Amino acid sequence: MKRSLLILALLVCVLSFSYTVRVGDTIAIEVFQQPSFSRTVRVAFDGTIPYPYLGNVKVVGMTVDQIKEMIEQVVRRFIREPEVTVYVLEYAPMYVYLQGALNRAIDISNHPDLTLTKLFSMLDLTIDSGIDYENLQLVRDGKVQKFNVLSFFFEGKIENDVLLKEGDRIHLPPLRYEKTVQVGGAHSLIEKYVPGLTLRTLLLKLGTLDEEKAIIERAQLLIDGETKTIDLTKVLEGSFDVPLKPGTFLYIPKRQERYVYVVGFVPEPGLKTFTSQERQTLALALAKAGGISKDDEKWVEKILIKMTEGSVQELPPSVLARAHEIEVPNRSIVEVVKYPDFYVYVQGAVSKKGKIDFEPNEKRTLKTLIDKVGLENPNVEWEGKARINNTFVVDLKDIVHADKDVPLSLGDSILVSYEPFIVNVVGAQSGVLQLNHYEPKTLNYVVKKLSIQPESIESVVLIREKTTSTYDVSQLIKDQIEVPLERFDTVLIKQIGVNAVYLIGDVSSYVKFELSEPITLQRILARVGLNDLRRIEKITLDEKPLDHSKDLPIERGTILKVELKKPIHVTAMGYLKNTGRVEFNYQETPDLKTLFAKLGGLIIGPELYYASDKVFIMRDNTVVAQYDAQRIFMGVENADLQDNDFVYVTVREPSQVYVFGRGVPNGLVKFTQAEEFDLRTLVGKLGGIKEGISRKITIVTDKGVETFVWDEYANKALTNNSIILFDIDKENYVYLIKADGTPDMLYIDQNTTLYEVLMKAGIDKNYRKIELTRGMEKYSLELKDIAQARSYVVKPADVVKILDVPQNFAYVLGEVNKPGIVRLTEGTTVLQAIIQSGYFTNKAAASSVWLYKGGIDGKPIRVNLAGAIGGGRIEYDPILESGDIVFVPSDIFKTALEWIPVINNLIVFYNNISGLFK
């Protein structure tokens, strides 16, 4: 009888401690040799699993044996004596939440016997972790338990080492200063006070005291408001000791440090310290800053030593030879002043192109520059020109072969150009003839240079634009007449008794036929390789167009002008794989489909967060068409383009919401282009709602606040940038959304002011509009001054949203990483606006930034910001005003006027498309 009772008691004990299934567990149901009845299922949010002939059956709270019995009853209807096995394949996580000094969730599903002290070991918490172990709190089922676990760290035991359960909240309060002992001055330490702590023990924790920087013989010890002077050397020797109390403060005075600041033209600028044995000389100070090499000494303009009382001693660079003799006062500033960088940019017909630096002793003139870069050939010396900043032009022969010179300024752009004197010759000796600088520019000279036999020449024809003049070859050779030439004239040599025609224009050619062979238009075109008639724009005879698709008869000696089709150029910018200017030749179809193919394609894809959105075509400063990028990508839409069209592609940003609460990742959640923007998708992205977390969800939108009870069958469309609150911690946190969309959480243990919340979050004082959500109510606050924020109370669980409503805008366009419209605050400069726009791209010509004051029609100002890239000095960085336009070009040689068409297209886009100024 006793044995039976014992067995029964053991059975009851085992059953009472059997695991019961929870939401999120994965259960394996196996019926031997019956795969149709076997399956692996996850317990749904409502506690059910699906099973054949049972439907959705609730299993939460049941043991696997109980589930097995239920399954067997169903299977027996179809199979005799089934062998059923049920087990938990994967356990759902069981969270315990830490708050206070630590904020995190801990999964204890794999630690069934986890206690409070075992949790400390798991988290590697020690007595020095900054936690007030005397006032721990455990919140379970709404009830609060308080614990003092300090004895655990000293005696290894605790009165009530509670077993943790799923959903427990453990508050670890931060250690307050009044329960610590602090050391300040030359050494610093904050130590948790423990009973029996003495001054000597505290000093041992500090480690070795550095007598070079600390006056340890005159330390100040503050205990209970009374200050004593202590010689710490005697305490360390063991001569005496002092018991300490909570709140004790030990101040160890600093010895006067020996240092100077070395700044300016040195490799390692900064504070340089000296030991008590080192001489504080200029040579040693410079050596500690990396030194100045012999090659760099020529760049030193002067050395300034700035004393602490304000006086300044100026030394010449020659002092470097005896720097070891010069004592530098303590705490002074040694500034090595470098000669200002001087450089210009050179392009064109020179041997050395790009940025050209001048040494301090070099004359900053055009003559010096020409000597430094060299010219390509003598023709450039005699006939070339130098264009400075696209405004001033000078003949190079006056610079190279005369006494003329031109001073240069920092960052000037110099284009050295040479246009060769070219004459097109058509006839028996067809080709391009270039005349050197020393050759006469006359028709007489060209005829002689070609060694023409006058007896075989019928006449010489000079064609200039639409004017044709005929000359006798003998008169030209004998210089009986003199005919001056101009660049790109066409000289046509007509031969006697030859069956030929002459082509001029885009095709210069002498086309000869047999005497008996008829001359037709198609035969002529075939002889010069123009079989593809699509290349031809038009062919004219005596200014009258011919139908070049027909094989028309042509008379001997006829002069035909051939014009070929010019390529079409289109500029594309915006959210594309590549941007830039695209050329279409005569074989290519100038349309959007071909344009995007040549640029690598649109940025389209279901897995992307950001994608190409709208395509705008701008022509003559007007938006002429708008298309959907997705439909172009799919081939549904397309559009023809014209020469100089401007195409801009906008970006479709992802839908997003801000998520706060317990049991979910807090922050900004973005949706890809293919994801449904609804609550069901959001819950899936968050990994579901954990057991123990309320399914009551609060949704805050611009239109108001509403609540929604979630279950797996319900769903709700979301609003972009709305706030989703999952059973948030209403006791300890304020939820914050900054003006740039960044979410944040601030810990508070009591009501505070809006001012404190803004200051803790580092909010820009220029923001004045605040949206405060409390429960089901939403309040809009407009502050005239940030100090007004002290008048508004913020409570735990409030949501504070900063609304960015800036009033002043400027455009930053061109070669910056994020071109567009920027907000101006007081004192915003051109460089600061460029930084706001993502800084310069690799193509940026920082030395020629254009500022159009007040808009595109305003006065253009050239701003040299090359120092921002090269580390040099920026002489001029003007402050922006509302409506200003900053344009960063890629080509330093184009004038402000030449960039206006590109800027106009961009301005049209931002004004008419973005809607920011409507």
XYZ file of N, CA and C in Angstrom, residues 577-777:
603
model
N 21.440 54.638 -62.745
C 22.699 53.955 -62.462
C 23.893 54.810 -62.857
N 23.749 55.573 -63.942
C 24.767 56.527 -64.359
C 24.078 57.764 -64.903
N 24.731 58.905 -64.796
C 24.162 60.135 -65.324
C 25.176 60.800 -66.251
N 24.696 61.767 -67.030
C 25.626 62.510 -67.875
C 25.014 62.857 -69.216
N 25.870 63.292 -70.118
C 25.469 63.712 -71.463
C 25.623 62.531 -72.408
N 24.574 62.207 -73.149
C 24.540 61.025 -74.010
C 24.434 61.467 -75.467
N 25.214 60.822 -76.313
C 25.183 61.127 -77.744
C 24.495 60.004 -78.508
N 23.562 60.374 -79.399
C 22.898 59.424 -80.287
C 23.418 59.669 -81.707
N 23.965 58.640 -82.337
C 24.368 58.820 -83.729
C 23.186 58.542 -84.651
N 23.424 58.660 -85.946
C 22.314 58.577 -86.898
C 21.662 57.197 -86.906
N 22.383 56.155 -86.445
C 21.836 54.802 -86.442
C 20.959 54.526 -85.226
N 21.072 55.347 -84.187
C 20.362 55.083 -82.940
C 19.074 55.885 -82.861
N 18.081 55.276 -82.214
C 16.798 55.954 -82.019
C 16.878 56.810 -80.764
N 16.749 58.117 -80.896
C 16.828 58.968 -79.698
C 15.523 58.939 -78.907
N 15.393 57.986 -78.008
C 14.208 57.892 -77.161
C 14.633 57.513 -75.747
N 13.656 57.496 -74.838
C 13.952 57.217 -73.428
C 14.513 55.815 -73.239
N 13.966 54.846 -73.935
C 14.423 53.462 -73.776
C 15.907 53.342 -74.122
N 16.304 53.939 -75.270
C 17.715 53.867 -75.668
C 18.597 54.684 -74.719
N 18.087 55.846 -74.278
C 18.844 56.693 -73.354
C 19.212 55.936 -72.087
N 18.216 55.296 -71.466
C 18.482 54.606 -70.200
C 19.348 53.366 -70.418
N 19.217 52.722 -71.572
C 20.082 51.572 -71.864
C 21.541 52.012 -71.966
N 21.790 53.165 -72.587
C 23.169 53.668 -72.741
C 23.750 54.097 -71.392
N 22.880 54.453 -70.432
C 23.348 54.888 -69.121
C 23.360 53.762 -68.083
N 23.109 52.546 -68.507
C 23.153 51.422 -67.567
C 21.810 51.029 -67.003
N 20.766 51.810 -67.291
C 19.423 51.421 -66.882
C 18.883 52.226 -65.717
N 17.559 52.132 -65.565
C 16.885 52.688 -64.393
C 17.164 51.817 -63.187
N 16.925 52.360 -62.013
C 17.114 51.594 -60.775
C 15.742 51.085 -60.349
N 15.431 49.864 -60.757
C 14.111 49.271 -60.535
C 14.302 47.876 -59.976
N 13.488 47.480 -59.005
C 13.546 46.120 -58.483
C 12.671 45.966 -57.257
N 11.971 44.833 -57.125
C 11.054 44.654 -55.982
C 11.763 44.600 -54.642
N 13.056 44.214 -54.646
C 13.779 44.075 -53.387
C 14.402 45.389 -52.924
N 14.266 46.436 -53.722
C 14.907 47.705 -53.398
C 14.035 48.548 -52.484
N 14.692 49.336 -51.634
C 13.969 50.304 -50.827
C 13.773 51.613 -51.601
N 14.779 52.001 -52.363
C 14.703 53.219 -53.168
C 14.710 52.809 -54.642
N 13.893 53.470 -55.461
C 13.805 53.100 -56.869
C 13.539 54.346 -57.705
N 13.850 54.242 -59.014
C 13.499 55.315 -59.939
C 11.981 55.456 -59.973
N 11.504 56.711 -60.010
C 10.060 56.934 -59.887
C 9.496 57.622 -61.127
N 9.590 58.933 -61.209
C 9.023 59.682 -62.322
C 10.129 60.159 -63.259
N 9.820 60.176 -64.547
C 10.762 60.634 -65.570
C 10.196 61.898 -66.196
N 10.959 62.977 -66.133
C 10.521 64.259 -66.683
C 11.427 64.647 -67.847
N 10.805 65.122 -68.926
C 11.545 65.632 -70.081
C 11.371 67.141 -70.104
N 12.511 67.862 -70.071
C 12.477 69.320 -70.117
C 13.103 69.801 -71.414
N 12.380 70.695 -72.070
C 12.813 71.203 -73.372
C 12.582 72.704 -73.397
N 13.614 73.465 -73.693
C 13.501 74.925 -73.727
C 12.935 75.469 -72.412
N 13.492 74.947 -71.290
C 13.128 75.416 -69.946
C 11.673 75.128 -69.572
N 11.063 74.140 -70.227
C 9.675 73.786 -69.934
C 9.568 72.273 -69.805
N 8.806 71.810 -68.821
C 8.533 70.385 -68.686
C 7.502 70.007 -69.743
N 7.907 69.188 -70.716
C 7.017 68.853 -71.826
C 6.356 67.500 -71.663
N 6.891 66.646 -70.791
C 6.290 65.315 -70.630
C 6.729 64.705 -69.315
N 5.870 63.809 -68.810
C 6.155 63.087 -67.572
C 5.746 61.628 -67.763
N 6.611 60.708 -67.313
C 6.347 59.282 -67.494
C 6.664 58.531 -66.201
N 6.140 57.316 -66.109
C 6.396 56.448 -64.961
C 7.593 55.556 -65.271
N 8.606 55.589 -64.397
C 9.835 54.833 -64.644
C 9.573 53.329 -64.735
N 8.651 52.825 -63.923
C 8.350 51.394 -63.945
C 7.762 50.988 -65.298
N 6.891 51.828 -65.869
C 6.270 51.509 -67.158
C 7.285 51.606 -68.296
N 8.241 52.519 -68.169
C 9.318 52.572 -69.157
C 10.184 51.321 -69.050
N 10.478 50.921 -67.823
C 11.291 49.727 -67.578
C 10.623 48.476 -68.161
N 9.290 48.399 -68.065
C 8.542 47.248 -68.572
C 8.295 47.343 -70.077
N 8.648 48.478 -70.692
C 8.444 48.632 -72.125
C 7.058 49.090 -72.507
N 6.247 49.500 -71.518
C 4.881 49.947 -71.797
C 4.879 51.378 -72.340
N 5.777 52.232 -71.837
C 5.831 53.622 -72.264
C 7.208 53.936 -72.844
N 7.236 54.926 -73.728
C 8.488 55.404 -74.301
C 8.213 56.793 -74.869
N 9.277 57.536 -75.201
C 9.094 58.866 -75.770
C 10.319 59.229 -76.585
N 10.090 59.923 -77.713
C 11.189 60.410 -78.542
C 11.831 61.632 -77.890
N 13.133 61.779 -78.141
C 13.886 62.899 -77.579
C 14.432 63.778 -78.705
N 14.708 65.044 -78.348
C 15.273 65.983 -79.300
C 16.627 66.468 -78.790
N 17.358 67.107 -79.691
C 18.686 67.606 -79.329
C 18.583 68.608 -78.176
N 19.495 68.448 -77.187
C 19.587 69.314 -76.005
C 18.435 69.142 -75.030
N 17.678 68.052 -75.140
C 16.673 67.756 -74.114
C 17.373 67.473 -72.784
N 16.646 67.734 -71.703
C 17.139 67.464 -70.345
C 16.152 66.506 -69.686
N 16.642 65.347 -69.246
C 15.796 64.311 -68.643
C 16.171 64.164 -67.179
N 15.169 64.221 -66.317
C 15.425 64.076 -64.869
C 14.543 62.951 -64.325
N 15.172 62.070 -63.504
C 14.472 60.926 -62.910
C 14.443 61.111 -61.399
N 13.242 61.138 -60.848
C 13.114 61.296 -59.398
C 13.255 59.947 -58.707
N 13.376 59.985 -57.402
C 13.525 58.762 -56.611
C 12.239 58.492 -55.832
N 11.815 57.248 -55.844
C 10.683 56.829 -55.017
C 11.236 56.305 -53.703
N 10.962 57.019 -52.645
C 11.475 56.625 -51.340
C 10.581 55.540 -50.740
N 11.131 54.724 -49.842
C 10.330 53.634 -49.281
C 9.270 54.150 -48.320
N 8.161 53.416 -48.245
C 7.203 53.689 -47.181
C 7.842 53.279 -45.867
N 7.518 54.001 -44.785
C 8.166 53.716 -43.518
C 7.273 54.116 -42.356
N 7.481 53.454 -41.219
C 6.788 53.795 -39.977
C 7.797 53.744 -38.843
N 7.465 54.418 -37.752
C 8.289 54.402 -36.543
C 7.634 53.458 -35.546
N 8.431 52.522 -35.030
C 7.901 51.492 -34.130
C 8.527 51.661 -32.758
N 7.680 51.689 -31.734
C 8.144 51.721 -30.351
C 7.360 50.691 -29.556
N 7.971 50.170 -28.491
C 7.235 49.296 -27.592
C 8.072 48.169 -27.056
N 7.442 47.372 -26.226
C 8.122 46.225 -25.618
C 7.945 44.990 -26.501
N 9.005 44.184 -26.565
C 8.919 42.942 -27.309
C 9.098 43.091 -28.804
N 9.382 44.322 -29.289
C 9.619 44.543 -30.720
C 10.866 45.405 -30.870
N 11.576 45.274 -32.010
C 12.718 46.169 -32.245
C 12.226 47.605 -32.394
N 12.799 48.502 -31.623
C 12.382 49.900 -31.663
C 13.185 50.660 -32.718
N 12.486 51.465 -33.526
C 13.189 52.263 -34.523
C 12.368 52.452 -35.770
N 13.063 52.803 -36.851
C 12.431 53.093 -38.141
C 12.379 51.809 -38.961
N 11.203 51.451 -39.452
C 11.020 50.247 -40.267
C 10.646 50.681 -41.679
N 11.472 50.286 -42.660
C 11.215 50.634 -44.047
C 10.702 49.427 -44.808
N 9.896 49.675 -45.829
C 9.308 48.630 -46.661
C 9.911 48.704 -48.054
N 10.228 47.544 -48.632
C 10.730 47.526 -49.996
C 9.605 47.898 -50.958
N 9.980 48.094 -52.228
C 8.996 48.510 -53.222
C 7.912 47.456 -53.427
N 8.232 46.167 -53.163
C 7.265 45.105 -53.422
C 6.431 44.737 -52.197
N 6.834 45.175 -51.024
C 6.121 44.770 -49.809
C 4.830 45.566 -49.631
N 3.780 44.856 -49.190
C 2.522 45.524 -48.883
C 2.719 46.423 -47.670
N 2.220 47.649 -47.770
C 2.391 48.611 -46.683
C 1.191 48.508 -45.748
N 1.175 47.441 -44.951
C 0.059 47.219 -44.037
C 0.572 46.631 -42.732
N -0.339 46.515 -41.770
C 0.026 46.084 -40.427
C 0.486 44.635 -40.410
N -0.117 43.786 -41.231
C 0.267 42.372 -41.233
C 1.722 42.218 -41.681
N 2.097 42.947 -42.743
C 3.487 42.873 -43.200
C 4.436 43.404 -42.129
N 4.043 44.498 -41.455
C 4.878 45.069 -40.400
C 5.117 44.067 -39.276
N 4.039 43.413 -38.828
C 4.186 42.429 -37.741
C 5.109 41.299 -38.179
N 4.990 40.879 -39.451
C 5.882 39.846 -39.955
C 7.330 40.290 -39.961
N 7.591 41.551 -40.383
C 8.963 42.076 -40.408
C 9.533 42.180 -39.001
N 8.649 42.372 -38.002
C 9.105 42.490 -36.612
C 9.274 41.141 -35.934
N 8.952 40.056 -36.642
C 9.069 38.732 -36.055
C 7.881 38.328 -35.217
N 6.734 38.983 -35.435
C 5.528 38.652 -34.684
C 5.465 39.372 -33.352
N 4.303 39.276 -32.715
C 4.107 39.858 -31.383
C 4.337 38.765 -30.350
N 5.283 38.984 -29.470
C 5.666 37.960 -28.507
C 4.558 37.714 -27.475
N 4.559 36.497 -26.958
C 3.585 36.141 -25.919
C 3.790 37.040 -24.698
N 2.702 37.493 -24.152
C 2.765 38.376 -22.990
C 2.696 39.841 -23.347
N 2.818 40.163 -24.661
C 2.722 41.547 -25.119
C 1.299 41.802 -25.593
N 0.727 42.894 -25.163
C -0.650 43.225 -25.516
C -0.793 43.362 -27.024
N -1.936 42.882 -27.566
C -2.230 43.013 -28.990
C -2.948 44.317 -29.301
N -3.081 45.150 -28.324
C -3.672 46.469 -28.538
C -2.576 47.399 -29.057
N -2.761 47.874 -30.279
C -1.749 48.682 -30.964
C -2.289 50.094 -31.132
N -1.453 51.080 -30.816
C -1.815 52.490 -31.011
C -1.115 53.004 -32.268
N -1.891 53.645 -33.155
C -1.360 54.162 -34.420
C -1.551 55.672 -34.429
N -0.435 56.400 -34.558
C -0.465 57.863 -34.563
C -0.146 58.340 -35.981
N -1.081 59.060 -36.616
C -0.873 59.631 -37.943
C -1.081 61.134 -37.875
N -0.900 61.800 -39.003
C -1.117 63.243 -39.050
C -2.577 63.593 -38.772
N -3.484 62.636 -39.015
C -4.911 62.912 -38.841
C -5.403 62.633 -37.429
N -4.625 61.956 -36.624
C -5.067 61.678 -35.263
C -4.475 60.403 -34.710
N -5.070 59.911 -33.607
C -4.604 58.723 -32.903
C -5.735 57.707 -32.865
N -5.433 56.456 -33.190
C -6.442 55.406 -33.120
C -5.820 54.140 -32.560
N -6.661 53.265 -32.038
C -6.196 51.982 -31.512
C -6.738 50.859 -32.380
N -5.994 49.755 -32.393
C -6.346 48.623 -33.245
C -5.949 47.355 -32.501
N -6.866 46.386 -32.430
C -6.582 45.114 -31.755
C -6.147 44.112 -32.812
N -4.928 43.651 -32.686
C -4.345 42.780 -33.707
C -4.704 41.328 -33.474
N -5.047 40.612 -34.552
C -5.042 39.156 -34.568
C -4.644 38.744 -35.970
N -4.356 37.462 -36.154
C -3.778 37.025 -37.426
C -4.739 37.122 -38.601
N -6.027 37.329 -38.324
C -6.995 37.448 -39.416
C -7.288 38.899 -39.765
N -6.870 39.814 -38.903
C -7.160 41.230 -39.133
C -5.988 41.877 -39.864
N -6.262 43.012 -40.474
C -5.206 43.749 -41.156
C -5.635 45.198 -41.296
N -4.665 46.069 -41.579
C -4.970 47.493 -41.714
C -3.876 48.141 -42.540
N -4.296 48.959 -43.513
C -3.319 49.718 -44.303
C -2.639 50.756 -43.412
N -1.361 50.990 -43.659
C -0.596 51.941 -42.851
C -0.456 53.267 -43.590
N -0.183 54.310 -42.824
C 0.076 55.643 -43.368
C 1.565 55.935 -43.250
N 2.142 56.482 -44.315
C 3.575 56.748 -44.318
C 3.969 57.680 -43.171
N 5.098 57.354 -42.515
C 5.666 58.126 -41.406
C 4.787 58.137 -40.165
N 3.833 57.199 -40.082
C 3.032 57.108 -38.864
C 3.847 56.450 -37.755
N 3.333 56.529 -36.533
C 4.009 55.982 -35.357
C 3.186 54.812 -34.847
N 3.817 53.658 -34.682
C 3.138 52.443 -34.229
C 3.655 52.111 -32.832
N 2.736 52.051 -31.849
C 3.114 51.802 -30.460
C 2.583 50.443 -30.021
N 3.497 49.525 -29.646
C 3.133 48.204 -29.161
C 3.285 48.177 -27.644
N 2.196 48.277 -26.920
C 2.209 48.142 -25.453
C 3.488 48.743 -24.874
N 3.687 50.041 -25.088
C 4.955 50.681 -24.721
C 5.126 50.756 -23.205
N 6.350 50.906 -22.805
C 6.688 51.104 -21.399
C 6.257 52.528 -21.008
N 5.149 52.620 -20.299
C 4.576 53.928 -19.975
C 5.154 54.513 -18.691
N 6.101 53.818 -18.107
C 6.618 54.278 -16.821
C 8.011 54.897 -16.916
N 8.735 54.609 -17.977
C 10.155 54.965 -17.970
C 10.667 55.689 -19.214
N 9.860 55.807 -20.298
C 10.431 56.324 -21.536
C 9.570 57.404 -22.184
N 10.277 58.339 -22.837
C 9.656 59.276 -23.784
C 10.149 58.867 -25.160
N 9.252 58.850 -26.153
C 9.595 58.424 -27.503
C 9.712 59.654 -28.394
N 10.812 59.735 -29.151
C 11.170 60.963 -29.852
C 11.429 60.660 -31.319
N 10.900 61.516 -32.201
C 11.204 61.444 -33.631
C 11.788 62.790 -34.020
N 13.074 62.788 -34.429
C 13.764 64.030 -34.747
C 13.352 64.537 -36.127
N 13.782 65.758 -36.451
C 13.371 66.390 -37.712
C 13.854 65.617 -38.923
N 14.986 64.892 -38.808
C 15.481 64.122 -39.941
C 14.883 62.732 -40.010
N 13.900 62.434 -39.123
C 13.228 61.143 -39.139
C 13.855 60.102 -38.245
N 14.940 60.439 -37.561
C 15.609 59.466 -36.702
C 14.814 59.246 -35.418
N 14.438 57.982 -35.103
C 13.720 57.730 -33.848
C 14.682 57.594 -32.683
N 14.187 57.883 -31.491
C 15.024 57.791 -30.300
C 14.123 57.529 -29.096
N 14.717 57.037 -28.007
C 14.010 56.805 -26.747
C 14.833 57.431 -25.631
N 14.170 58.168 -24.766
C 14.854 58.812 -23.659
C 14.290 58.257 -22.347
N 15.195 57.814 -21.480
C 14.758 57.250 -20.203
C 14.458 58.385 -19.223
N 13.275 58.378 -18.634
C 12.933 59.302 -17.548
C 12.173 58.510 -16.495
N 12.376 58.852 -15.235
C 11.668 58.144 -14.162
C 10.596 59.017 -13.527
N 10.388 60.234 -14.093
C 9.342 61.118 -13.591
C 9.052 62.167 -14.658
N 7.993 62.945 -14.447
C 7.657 63.992 -15.403
C 8.823 64.968 -15.551
N 8.988 65.474 -16.765
C 10.048 66.439 -17.027
C 9.497 67.506 -17.969
N 10.339 68.445 -18.389
C 9.880 69.496 -19.299
C 10.299 69.171 -20.729
N 9.586 69.762 -21.662
C 9.922 69.588 -23.074
C 11.337 70.105 -23.353
N 11.736 71.158 -22.663
C 13.073 71.724 -22.843
C 14.145 70.682 -22.511
N 13.961 69.955 -21.389
C 14.950 68.949 -20.990
C 15.026 67.836 -22.025
N 13.864 67.431 -22.569
C 13.845 66.378 -23.582
C 14.615 66.831 -24.822
N 14.378 68.076 -25.268
C 15.051 68.576 -26.461
C 16.554 68.707 -26.249
N 16.944 69.171 -25.072
C 18.376 69.337 -24.802
C 19.083 67.983 -24.719
N 18.448 66.992 -24.060
C 19.063 65.671 -23.956
C 19.244 65.030 -25.326
N 18.306 65.326 -26.229
C 18.360 64.742 -27.569
C 19.228 65.553 -28.508
N 19.778 66.710 -28.037
C 20.625 67.542 -28.882
C 19.887 68.155 -30.046
N 18.639 68.580 -29.827
C 17.814 69.104 -30.907
C 18.280 70.494 -31.305
N 18.344 70.739 -32.625
C 18.746 72.039 -33.167
C 17.781 73.117 -32.679
N 18.304 74.217 -32.164
C 17.457 75.265 -31.609
C 16.657 76.011 -32.682
N 16.939 75.760 -33.972
C 16.188 76.443 -35.010
C 14.797 75.841 -35.214
N 14.560 74.646 -34.705
C 13.263 74.026 -34.886
C 12.272 74.623 -33.886
N 11.115 74.976 -34.380
C 10.141 75.649 -33.519
C 8.812 74.909 -33.434
N 8.518 73.987 -34.356
C 7.246 73.286 -34.342
C 7.429 71.896 -33.748
N 6.589 71.599 -32.756
C 6.658 70.331 -32.034
C 5.276 69.702 -32.055
N 5.225 68.384 -32.244
C 3.968 67.645 -32.147
C 4.085 66.677 -30.972
N 3.163 66.798 -30.019
C 3.194 65.991 -28.798
C 1.963 65.097 -28.770
N 2.178 63.770 -28.693
C 1.075 62.815 -28.615
C 1.063 62.198 -27.228
N -0.108 62.279 -26.582
C -0.281 61.700 -25.243
C -1.580 60.907 -25.243
N -1.423 59.574 -25.164
C -2.615 58.740 -25.211
C -3.320 58.880 -26.542
N -4.611 59.259 -26.506
C -5.399 59.428 -27.719
C -5.424 60.871 -28.183
N -4.673 61.747 -27.520
C -4.686 63.167 -27.853
C -3.381 63.576 -28.537
